[in-house]
Short mmCIF file of C-alpha atoms in Angstrom, two decimals:
data_model
loop_
_atom_site.label_atom_id
_atom_site.label_comp_id
_atom_site.label_asym_id
_atom_site.label_seq_id
_atom_site.Cartn_x
_atom_site.Cartn_y
_atom_site.Cartn_z
CA UNK A 27 30.26 -215.69 -50.79
CA UNK A 28 28.37 -212.98 -52.68
CA UNK A 29 25.14 -214.87 -52.13
CA UNK A 30 25.84 -215.17 -48.40
CA UNK A 31 26.55 -211.45 -48.19
CA UNK A 32 23.34 -210.72 -50.11
CA UNK A 33 21.26 -212.90 -47.78
CA UNK A 34 22.86 -211.32 -44.72
CA UNK A 35 22.27 -207.77 -45.97
CA UNK A 36 18.61 -208.32 -46.72
CA UNK A 37 17.63 -209.98 -43.47
CA UNK A 38 14.15 -208.78 -42.60
CA UNK A 39 15.34 -208.04 -39.04
CA UNK A 40 17.43 -205.16 -40.43
CA UNK A 41 14.75 -203.56 -42.54
CA UNK A 42 11.34 -204.44 -41.10
CA UNK A 43 9.72 -204.23 -37.65
CA UNK A 44 9.51 -207.32 -35.46
CA UNK A 45 6.88 -209.79 -36.67
CA UNK A 46 7.07 -208.62 -40.33
CA UNK A 47 9.00 -210.53 -43.03
CA UNK A 48 9.63 -209.99 -46.72
CA UNK A 49 6.85 -212.49 -47.45
CA UNK A 50 4.39 -210.02 -45.95
CA UNK A 51 5.62 -207.43 -48.47
CA UNK A 52 4.79 -209.45 -51.58
CA UNK A 53 3.26 -207.41 -54.41
CA UNK A 54 0.03 -208.07 -56.26
CA UNK A 55 -1.63 -206.57 -59.33
CA UNK A 56 -3.25 -203.83 -57.26
CA UNK A 57 -0.64 -203.40 -54.54
CA UNK A 58 2.96 -202.28 -55.13
CA UNK A 59 5.67 -201.82 -52.51
CA UNK A 60 9.07 -200.16 -52.88
CA UNK A 61 11.67 -202.49 -54.38
CA UNK A 62 15.41 -201.87 -53.80
CA UNK A 63 16.17 -202.50 -57.47
CA UNK A 64 14.11 -199.39 -58.32
CA UNK A 65 16.90 -197.23 -56.89
CA UNK A 66 19.17 -198.18 -59.78
CA UNK A 67 17.02 -195.98 -62.01
CA UNK A 68 18.30 -192.92 -60.16
CA UNK A 69 21.79 -193.31 -61.69
CA UNK A 70 20.78 -192.89 -65.38
CA UNK A 71 18.27 -190.23 -64.31
CA UNK A 72 21.10 -188.38 -62.53
CA UNK A 73 23.21 -188.47 -65.69
CA UNK A 74 20.26 -187.09 -67.64
CA UNK A 75 19.99 -184.26 -65.10
CA UNK A 76 23.69 -183.49 -65.57
CA UNK A 77 23.15 -183.23 -69.33
CA UNK A 78 20.06 -181.03 -68.82
CA UNK A 79 22.06 -178.84 -66.45
CA UNK A 80 24.88 -178.35 -68.96
CA UNK A 81 22.37 -177.41 -71.66
CA UNK A 82 20.48 -175.11 -69.28
CA UNK A 83 23.61 -173.24 -68.19
CA UNK A 84 24.89 -172.77 -71.73
CA UNK A 85 21.60 -171.95 -73.45
CA UNK A 86 19.84 -169.97 -70.71
CA UNK A 87 21.96 -169.07 -67.68
CA UNK A 88 25.01 -167.67 -69.48
CA UNK A 89 23.02 -165.44 -71.90
CA UNK A 90 20.89 -164.33 -68.96
CA UNK A 91 23.99 -163.35 -66.98
CA UNK A 92 25.13 -161.15 -69.89
CA UNK A 93 21.75 -159.42 -70.13
CA UNK A 94 21.65 -158.81 -66.38
CA UNK A 95 25.11 -157.28 -66.35
CA UNK A 96 27.00 -160.05 -64.56
CA UNK A 97 30.61 -159.65 -65.64
CA UNK A 98 33.72 -161.64 -64.74
CA UNK A 99 36.51 -159.65 -63.16
CA UNK A 100 39.75 -159.32 -65.08
CA UNK A 101 42.28 -161.66 -63.52
CA UNK A 102 45.98 -161.13 -64.25
CA UNK A 103 47.54 -164.49 -65.09
CA UNK A 104 50.48 -165.88 -63.20
CA UNK A 105 53.59 -166.02 -65.33
CA UNK A 106 54.76 -169.55 -66.20
CA UNK A 107 57.21 -170.78 -63.58
CA UNK A 108 57.92 -174.53 -63.38
CA UNK A 109 59.33 -174.42 -59.84
CA UNK A 110 56.40 -172.50 -58.36
CA UNK A 111 53.88 -174.48 -60.39
CA UNK A 112 55.27 -177.77 -59.11
CA UNK A 113 55.14 -176.53 -55.52
CA UNK A 114 51.59 -175.23 -56.06
CA UNK A 115 50.36 -178.52 -57.55
CA UNK A 116 52.07 -180.99 -55.24
CA UNK A 117 52.75 -179.25 -51.94
CA UNK A 118 50.70 -176.25 -50.97
CA UNK A 119 48.63 -173.49 -52.56
CA UNK A 120 49.27 -170.97 -49.78
CA UNK A 121 52.91 -171.32 -48.66
CA UNK A 122 54.14 -170.01 -45.32
CA UNK A 123 56.81 -167.37 -44.86
CA UNK A 124 59.69 -169.84 -44.64
CA UNK A 125 58.54 -171.65 -47.78
CA UNK A 126 58.21 -168.33 -49.62
CA UNK A 127 61.81 -167.44 -48.76
CA UNK A 128 63.04 -170.82 -49.98
CA UNK A 129 61.08 -170.55 -53.23
CA UNK A 130 62.31 -166.99 -53.78
CA UNK A 131 65.94 -168.21 -53.53
CA UNK A 132 65.29 -171.10 -55.93
CA UNK A 133 63.70 -168.82 -58.52
CA UNK A 134 66.00 -165.84 -57.90
CA UNK A 135 62.94 -163.61 -57.37
CA UNK A 136 61.92 -161.14 -54.64
CA UNK A 137 59.65 -162.64 -52.00
CA UNK A 138 56.86 -160.20 -52.90
CA UNK A 139 56.86 -161.38 -56.50
CA UNK A 140 56.54 -164.96 -55.30
CA UNK A 141 53.63 -163.93 -53.06
CA UNK A 142 52.00 -162.16 -56.00
CA UNK A 143 52.50 -165.23 -58.19
CA UNK A 144 50.68 -167.46 -55.68
CA UNK A 145 47.86 -164.92 -55.29
CA UNK A 146 47.31 -164.81 -59.05
CA UNK A 147 47.64 -168.58 -59.37
CA UNK A 148 45.00 -169.15 -56.68
CA UNK A 149 42.70 -166.67 -58.41
CA UNK A 150 43.07 -168.61 -61.67
CA UNK A 151 41.61 -171.67 -59.95
CA UNK A 152 38.68 -169.82 -58.44
CA UNK A 153 35.35 -170.05 -60.27
CA UNK A 154 34.25 -167.07 -62.31
CA UNK A 155 31.24 -164.96 -61.41
CA UNK A 156 29.28 -166.20 -64.43
CA UNK A 157 29.92 -169.81 -63.34
CA UNK A 158 28.56 -169.04 -59.88
CA UNK A 159 25.56 -167.28 -61.43
CA UNK A 160 24.83 -170.20 -63.76
CA UNK A 161 25.07 -172.74 -60.95
CA UNK A 162 22.73 -170.71 -58.75
CA UNK A 163 20.21 -170.39 -61.60
CA UNK A 164 20.19 -174.15 -62.17
CA UNK A 165 19.71 -174.96 -58.50
CA UNK A 166 17.04 -172.32 -58.09
CA UNK A 167 15.13 -173.75 -61.05
CA UNK A 168 15.35 -177.27 -59.69
CA UNK A 169 14.42 -176.35 -56.09
CA UNK A 170 11.37 -174.42 -57.27
CA UNK A 171 10.24 -177.36 -59.40
CA UNK A 172 10.90 -179.96 -56.70
CA UNK A 173 9.29 -177.91 -53.91
CA UNK A 174 6.05 -177.32 -55.77
CA UNK A 175 6.10 -180.88 -57.05
CA UNK A 176 6.31 -182.04 -53.46
CA UNK A 177 3.41 -179.81 -52.42
CA UNK A 178 1.31 -181.05 -55.35
CA UNK A 179 2.05 -184.66 -54.44
CA UNK A 180 1.44 -184.26 -50.69
CA UNK A 181 -1.34 -181.71 -50.34
CA UNK A 182 -4.06 -184.40 -50.30
CA UNK A 183 -2.06 -186.94 -48.28
CA UNK A 184 -3.24 -187.41 -44.67
CA UNK A 185 0.28 -187.61 -43.17
CA UNK A 186 1.05 -184.05 -44.26
CA UNK A 187 -1.57 -182.79 -41.79
CA UNK A 188 -1.59 -185.59 -39.19
CA UNK A 189 1.93 -186.89 -38.63
CA UNK A 190 0.75 -190.06 -36.89
CA UNK A 191 -0.58 -191.15 -40.29
CA UNK A 192 3.04 -191.75 -41.31
CA UNK A 193 2.84 -195.02 -39.37
CA UNK A 194 -0.69 -196.19 -40.06
CA UNK A 195 -0.37 -199.71 -41.48
CA UNK A 196 3.44 -199.52 -41.57
CA UNK A 197 5.31 -201.13 -43.27
CA UNK A 198 2.53 -202.42 -45.51
CA UNK A 199 1.89 -199.04 -47.11
CA UNK A 200 1.38 -199.29 -50.89
CA UNK A 201 3.65 -197.13 -53.06
CA UNK A 202 1.75 -194.64 -55.19
CA UNK A 203 3.20 -193.68 -58.61
CA UNK A 204 3.36 -189.96 -57.70
CA UNK A 205 5.44 -190.74 -54.60
CA UNK A 206 7.75 -192.99 -56.62
CA UNK A 207 8.53 -190.34 -59.21
CA UNK A 208 8.92 -187.64 -56.57
CA UNK A 209 11.46 -189.85 -54.79
CA UNK A 210 13.29 -190.58 -58.04
CA UNK A 211 13.45 -186.87 -58.88
CA UNK A 212 15.05 -185.97 -55.54
CA UNK A 213 17.41 -188.93 -55.37
CA UNK A 214 18.58 -188.37 -58.96
CA UNK A 215 19.26 -184.71 -58.20
CA UNK A 216 21.47 -185.48 -55.21
CA UNK A 217 23.34 -188.11 -57.22
CA UNK A 218 23.89 -185.50 -59.91
CA UNK A 219 25.36 -183.14 -57.28
CA UNK A 220 27.80 -185.88 -56.27
CA UNK A 221 28.79 -186.43 -59.92
CA UNK A 222 29.46 -182.71 -60.45
CA UNK A 223 31.23 -182.05 -57.11
CA UNK A 224 34.69 -181.79 -58.74
CA UNK A 225 33.40 -179.12 -61.14
CA UNK A 226 31.02 -177.15 -58.91
CA UNK A 227 31.90 -174.02 -56.96
CA UNK A 228 33.84 -175.09 -53.87
CA UNK A 229 33.07 -173.21 -50.67
CA UNK A 230 34.55 -173.38 -47.21
CA UNK A 231 31.90 -175.87 -46.08
CA UNK A 232 32.86 -178.26 -48.89
CA UNK A 233 33.39 -181.16 -46.47
CA UNK A 234 30.05 -180.53 -44.77
CA UNK A 235 28.40 -180.50 -48.20
CA UNK A 236 29.86 -183.93 -48.96
CA UNK A 237 28.56 -185.27 -45.63
CA UNK A 238 25.17 -183.69 -46.37
CA UNK A 239 24.92 -185.26 -49.84
CA UNK A 240 26.04 -188.67 -48.55
CA UNK A 241 23.61 -188.61 -45.60
CA UNK A 242 20.77 -187.46 -47.88
CA UNK A 243 21.41 -190.21 -50.45
CA UNK A 244 21.67 -192.86 -47.72
CA UNK A 245 18.54 -191.51 -46.06
CA UNK A 246 16.50 -191.45 -49.27
CA UNK A 247 17.72 -194.91 -50.32
CA UNK A 248 17.23 -196.55 -46.93
CA UNK A 249 13.85 -194.92 -46.39
CA UNK A 250 12.76 -196.21 -49.79
CA UNK A 251 13.91 -199.79 -49.14
CA UNK A 252 12.37 -199.84 -45.64
CA UNK A 253 9.21 -198.10 -46.92
CA UNK A 254 9.73 -194.94 -44.86
CA UNK A 255 8.29 -193.12 -47.87
CA UNK A 256 5.87 -190.97 -45.91
CA UNK A 257 8.42 -189.59 -43.50
CA UNK A 258 10.91 -189.21 -46.36
CA UNK A 259 8.59 -186.99 -48.36
CA UNK A 260 8.22 -184.66 -45.37
CA UNK A 261 12.00 -184.39 -45.06
CA UNK A 262 12.36 -183.52 -48.76
CA UNK A 263 9.68 -180.80 -48.75
CA UNK A 264 11.08 -179.19 -45.58
CA UNK A 265 14.57 -179.02 -47.08
CA UNK A 266 13.45 -177.58 -50.40
CA UNK A 267 11.45 -174.77 -48.74
CA UNK A 268 14.46 -172.74 -47.61
CA UNK A 269 16.62 -173.61 -50.63
CA UNK A 270 14.08 -171.82 -52.84
CA UNK A 271 15.17 -168.55 -51.19
CA UNK A 272 18.90 -169.26 -50.89
CA UNK A 273 19.67 -169.50 -54.60
CA UNK A 274 17.92 -166.25 -55.68
CA UNK A 275 19.78 -164.52 -52.85
CA UNK A 276 23.03 -165.59 -54.50
CA UNK A 277 21.75 -164.56 -57.93
CA UNK A 278 20.94 -161.01 -56.83
CA UNK A 279 24.25 -160.82 -54.99
CA UNK A 280 26.11 -161.61 -58.22
CA UNK A 281 23.97 -158.98 -59.98
CA UNK A 282 24.96 -156.49 -57.24
CA UNK A 283 21.32 -155.73 -56.40
CA UNK A 284 22.27 -155.09 -52.79
CA UNK A 285 18.90 -154.20 -51.25
CA UNK A 286 17.07 -157.06 -52.97
CA UNK A 287 19.82 -159.45 -51.93
CA UNK A 288 19.66 -158.30 -48.30
CA UNK A 289 15.87 -158.63 -48.21
CA UNK A 290 15.93 -162.12 -49.67
CA UNK A 291 18.68 -163.12 -47.30
CA UNK A 292 16.58 -162.11 -44.29
CA UNK A 293 13.60 -164.07 -45.69
CA UNK A 294 15.83 -167.07 -46.34
CA UNK A 295 17.26 -166.86 -42.80
CA UNK A 296 13.80 -166.84 -41.24
CA UNK A 297 12.57 -169.74 -43.40
CA UNK A 298 15.75 -171.76 -42.81
CA UNK A 299 15.82 -171.31 -39.05
CA UNK A 300 12.10 -172.04 -38.65
CA UNK A 301 12.02 -175.02 -41.03
CA UNK A 302 15.29 -176.65 -39.95
CA UNK A 303 15.33 -175.86 -36.21
CA UNK A 304 11.60 -175.95 -35.41
CA UNK A 305 9.50 -177.74 -38.05
CA UNK A 306 12.06 -180.44 -38.87
CA UNK A 307 12.68 -181.57 -35.25
CA UNK A 308 8.96 -181.64 -34.45
CA UNK A 309 7.60 -182.99 -37.73
CA UNK A 310 10.39 -185.50 -38.44
CA UNK A 311 12.65 -186.26 -35.46
CA UNK A 312 9.90 -186.38 -32.82
CA UNK A 313 7.72 -188.25 -35.29
CA UNK A 314 10.24 -191.01 -36.05
CA UNK A 315 11.51 -191.26 -32.48
CA UNK A 316 8.21 -191.18 -30.56
CA UNK A 317 5.15 -191.68 -32.76
CA UNK A 318 6.63 -194.72 -34.51
CA UNK A 319 7.00 -196.48 -31.17
CA UNK A 320 3.19 -196.45 -30.82
CA UNK A 321 3.06 -198.91 -33.73
CA UNK A 322 6.12 -201.19 -33.39
CA UNK A 323 9.11 -202.00 -31.19
CA UNK A 324 12.62 -200.66 -31.95
CA UNK A 325 14.70 -202.50 -34.54
CA UNK A 326 17.84 -201.84 -36.59
CA UNK A 327 16.05 -199.78 -39.26
CA UNK A 328 14.53 -197.58 -36.54
CA UNK A 329 17.95 -196.76 -35.06
CA UNK A 330 19.62 -196.34 -38.45
CA UNK A 331 17.08 -193.93 -39.94
CA UNK A 332 17.08 -191.86 -36.74
CA UNK A 333 20.88 -191.69 -36.82
CA UNK A 334 20.78 -190.34 -40.38
CA UNK A 335 18.11 -187.81 -39.48
CA UNK A 336 20.18 -186.61 -36.50
CA UNK A 337 23.25 -186.18 -38.74
CA UNK A 338 21.15 -183.90 -40.94
CA UNK A 339 20.03 -182.00 -37.87
CA UNK A 340 23.64 -181.47 -36.74
CA UNK A 341 24.41 -180.02 -40.17
CA UNK A 342 21.35 -177.78 -39.78
CA UNK A 343 22.77 -176.50 -36.51
CA UNK A 344 26.18 -175.88 -38.11
CA UNK A 345 24.69 -173.83 -40.96
CA UNK A 346 22.28 -172.08 -38.61
CA UNK A 347 25.23 -170.78 -36.57
CA UNK A 348 26.75 -169.28 -39.73
CA UNK A 349 23.43 -167.71 -40.72
CA UNK A 350 22.77 -166.28 -37.25
CA UNK A 351 26.26 -164.74 -37.27
CA UNK A 352 25.56 -163.12 -40.66
CA UNK A 353 22.18 -161.83 -39.45
CA UNK A 354 23.86 -160.39 -36.36
CA UNK A 355 26.38 -158.56 -38.55
CA UNK A 356 23.55 -157.36 -40.78
CA UNK A 357 21.67 -155.86 -37.83
CA UNK A 358 24.80 -154.14 -36.52
CA UNK A 359 26.17 -152.86 -39.83
CA UNK A 360 22.96 -152.45 -41.84
CA UNK A 361 24.34 -154.50 -44.73
CA UNK A 362 24.78 -158.18 -45.30
CA UNK A 363 28.24 -159.60 -44.74
CA UNK A 364 29.67 -161.71 -47.50
CA UNK A 365 28.85 -165.39 -47.43
CA UNK A 366 31.36 -166.85 -44.99
CA UNK A 367 31.33 -170.06 -47.01
CA UNK A 368 32.64 -168.28 -50.09
CA UNK A 369 36.27 -168.26 -51.10
CA UNK A 370 36.96 -164.59 -51.76
CA UNK A 371 39.18 -163.48 -54.60
CA UNK A 372 42.51 -161.95 -53.67
CA UNK A 373 43.86 -158.76 -55.16
CA UNK A 374 47.34 -157.44 -55.83
CA UNK A 375 46.30 -154.50 -53.66
CA UNK A 376 46.80 -156.84 -50.71
CA UNK A 377 50.47 -156.00 -51.03
CA UNK A 378 49.75 -152.30 -50.47
CA UNK A 379 47.55 -153.22 -47.52
CA UNK A 380 50.41 -155.22 -45.97
CA UNK A 381 52.69 -152.20 -46.26
CA UNK A 382 50.11 -149.99 -44.53
CA UNK A 383 49.76 -152.51 -41.73
CA UNK A 384 53.51 -152.56 -41.15
CA UNK A 385 53.58 -148.76 -41.04
CA UNK A 386 50.74 -148.77 -38.53
CA UNK A 387 52.68 -151.12 -36.29
CA UNK A 388 55.68 -148.77 -36.43
CA UNK A 389 53.48 -145.82 -35.55
CA UNK A 390 54.16 -144.00 -38.84
CA UNK A 391 50.53 -143.64 -39.86
CA UNK A 392 47.12 -144.85 -38.87
CA UNK A 393 43.50 -144.35 -39.76
CA UNK A 394 40.58 -143.73 -37.51
CA UNK A 395 37.14 -145.28 -37.85
CA UNK A 396 34.85 -144.27 -40.67
CA UNK A 397 32.73 -141.46 -39.22
CA UNK A 398 28.99 -141.14 -39.44
CA UNK A 399 29.45 -138.65 -42.29
CA UNK A 400 31.16 -141.35 -44.36
CA UNK A 401 34.75 -139.98 -44.54
CA UNK A 402 38.07 -141.10 -43.01
CA UNK A 403 39.77 -138.88 -40.44
CA UNK A 404 43.53 -138.96 -39.83
CA UNK A 405 44.26 -139.12 -36.15
CA UNK A 406 47.44 -140.65 -34.81
CA UNK A 407 46.10 -140.50 -31.25
CA UNK A 408 43.27 -143.01 -31.80
CA UNK A 409 43.73 -146.36 -30.01
CA UNK A 410 44.77 -149.26 -32.22
CA UNK A 411 41.58 -151.25 -31.84
CA UNK A 412 39.46 -148.32 -33.03
CA UNK A 413 41.31 -147.81 -36.28
CA UNK A 414 40.20 -148.87 -39.72
CA UNK A 415 42.38 -150.24 -42.46
CA UNK A 416 42.11 -150.26 -46.18
CA UNK A 417 41.06 -153.58 -47.73
CA UNK A 418 40.73 -153.80 -51.50
CA UNK A 419 40.34 -150.07 -51.68
CA UNK A 420 37.51 -149.81 -49.14
CA UNK A 421 37.52 -148.81 -45.52
CA UNK A 422 36.56 -151.57 -43.10
CA UNK A 423 36.57 -151.80 -39.34
CA UNK A 424 38.97 -154.17 -37.69
#
């Protein structure tokens, strides 16, 4: 049965254009083609990258964070409580009002103390600032290396400048050693990201990140087996270009270098939007959809690789919407809004904020907008939607 499944999976109709069989892809002493078994090397390489990352973060990133003044905030620990801990672990990390009342009765505690316990417990699970800094340093280092490696590998390749060259002689395009190692580097890195997903910083787009990693690994693997190496290298370089600016933006944000962070974010936004919404569709999607049809007729591999590329493009659109929203806020407010993907830390001051909100609803007190002089004016006659409220000790518009 395993043999039948193997023979079915590797039918040349799935992987190669009409009229081409695996016999036409036989290697010789001077000619080498991609072999599916080569992909197995990416697994041990990925584990090596995980080890290198751990050593890098401990030996370089953590000491660097100390020198640059990145400090973890003091987090009050939640007091041991078996009932609340069991609910937190098995049911829900953010209980609703009815659940809070029930838990308060079980523990014989005020509801506000139960709320505070859950806030502190959630904060205990959130990654520290130094962990975020170390992760950003590692990714920045890798993206810089991979991007310039890609440029060094491709700068003298004809398909970088003339995209029709991606299909010249396809699929009988010999695999060069530099392209093989570039592919292995990228595939191993994305496998390493999958291996470390449970330990990495989790953001609000965690599910989209999983889809992105899976689509990227499938795309790299399939493009290697079907010898879409040339188009695959273009995809990898385009993706690394904007990531080189994203990670240092995070680094300077953790260092609280506000102006540098804002400037890098605007550069990153421009590079991301241009590379993912303009260059990628023209260089890759149009190339695989239209130019390839000048060489061969559609087949399963053609549809499959285009489907994976479109999934990546949909993710590009999703992230572009978030970035455009942040840029819009930046233009209006003059400062960059926090990363909407981040899971912000909660403070016990939220309780005070809740009290203020209740008083505002009852008409006891309210606050007007922050004026152009930078101070808060008391004015009970201001309309509700023009007021500002205190959040974590700072004035923010509603």
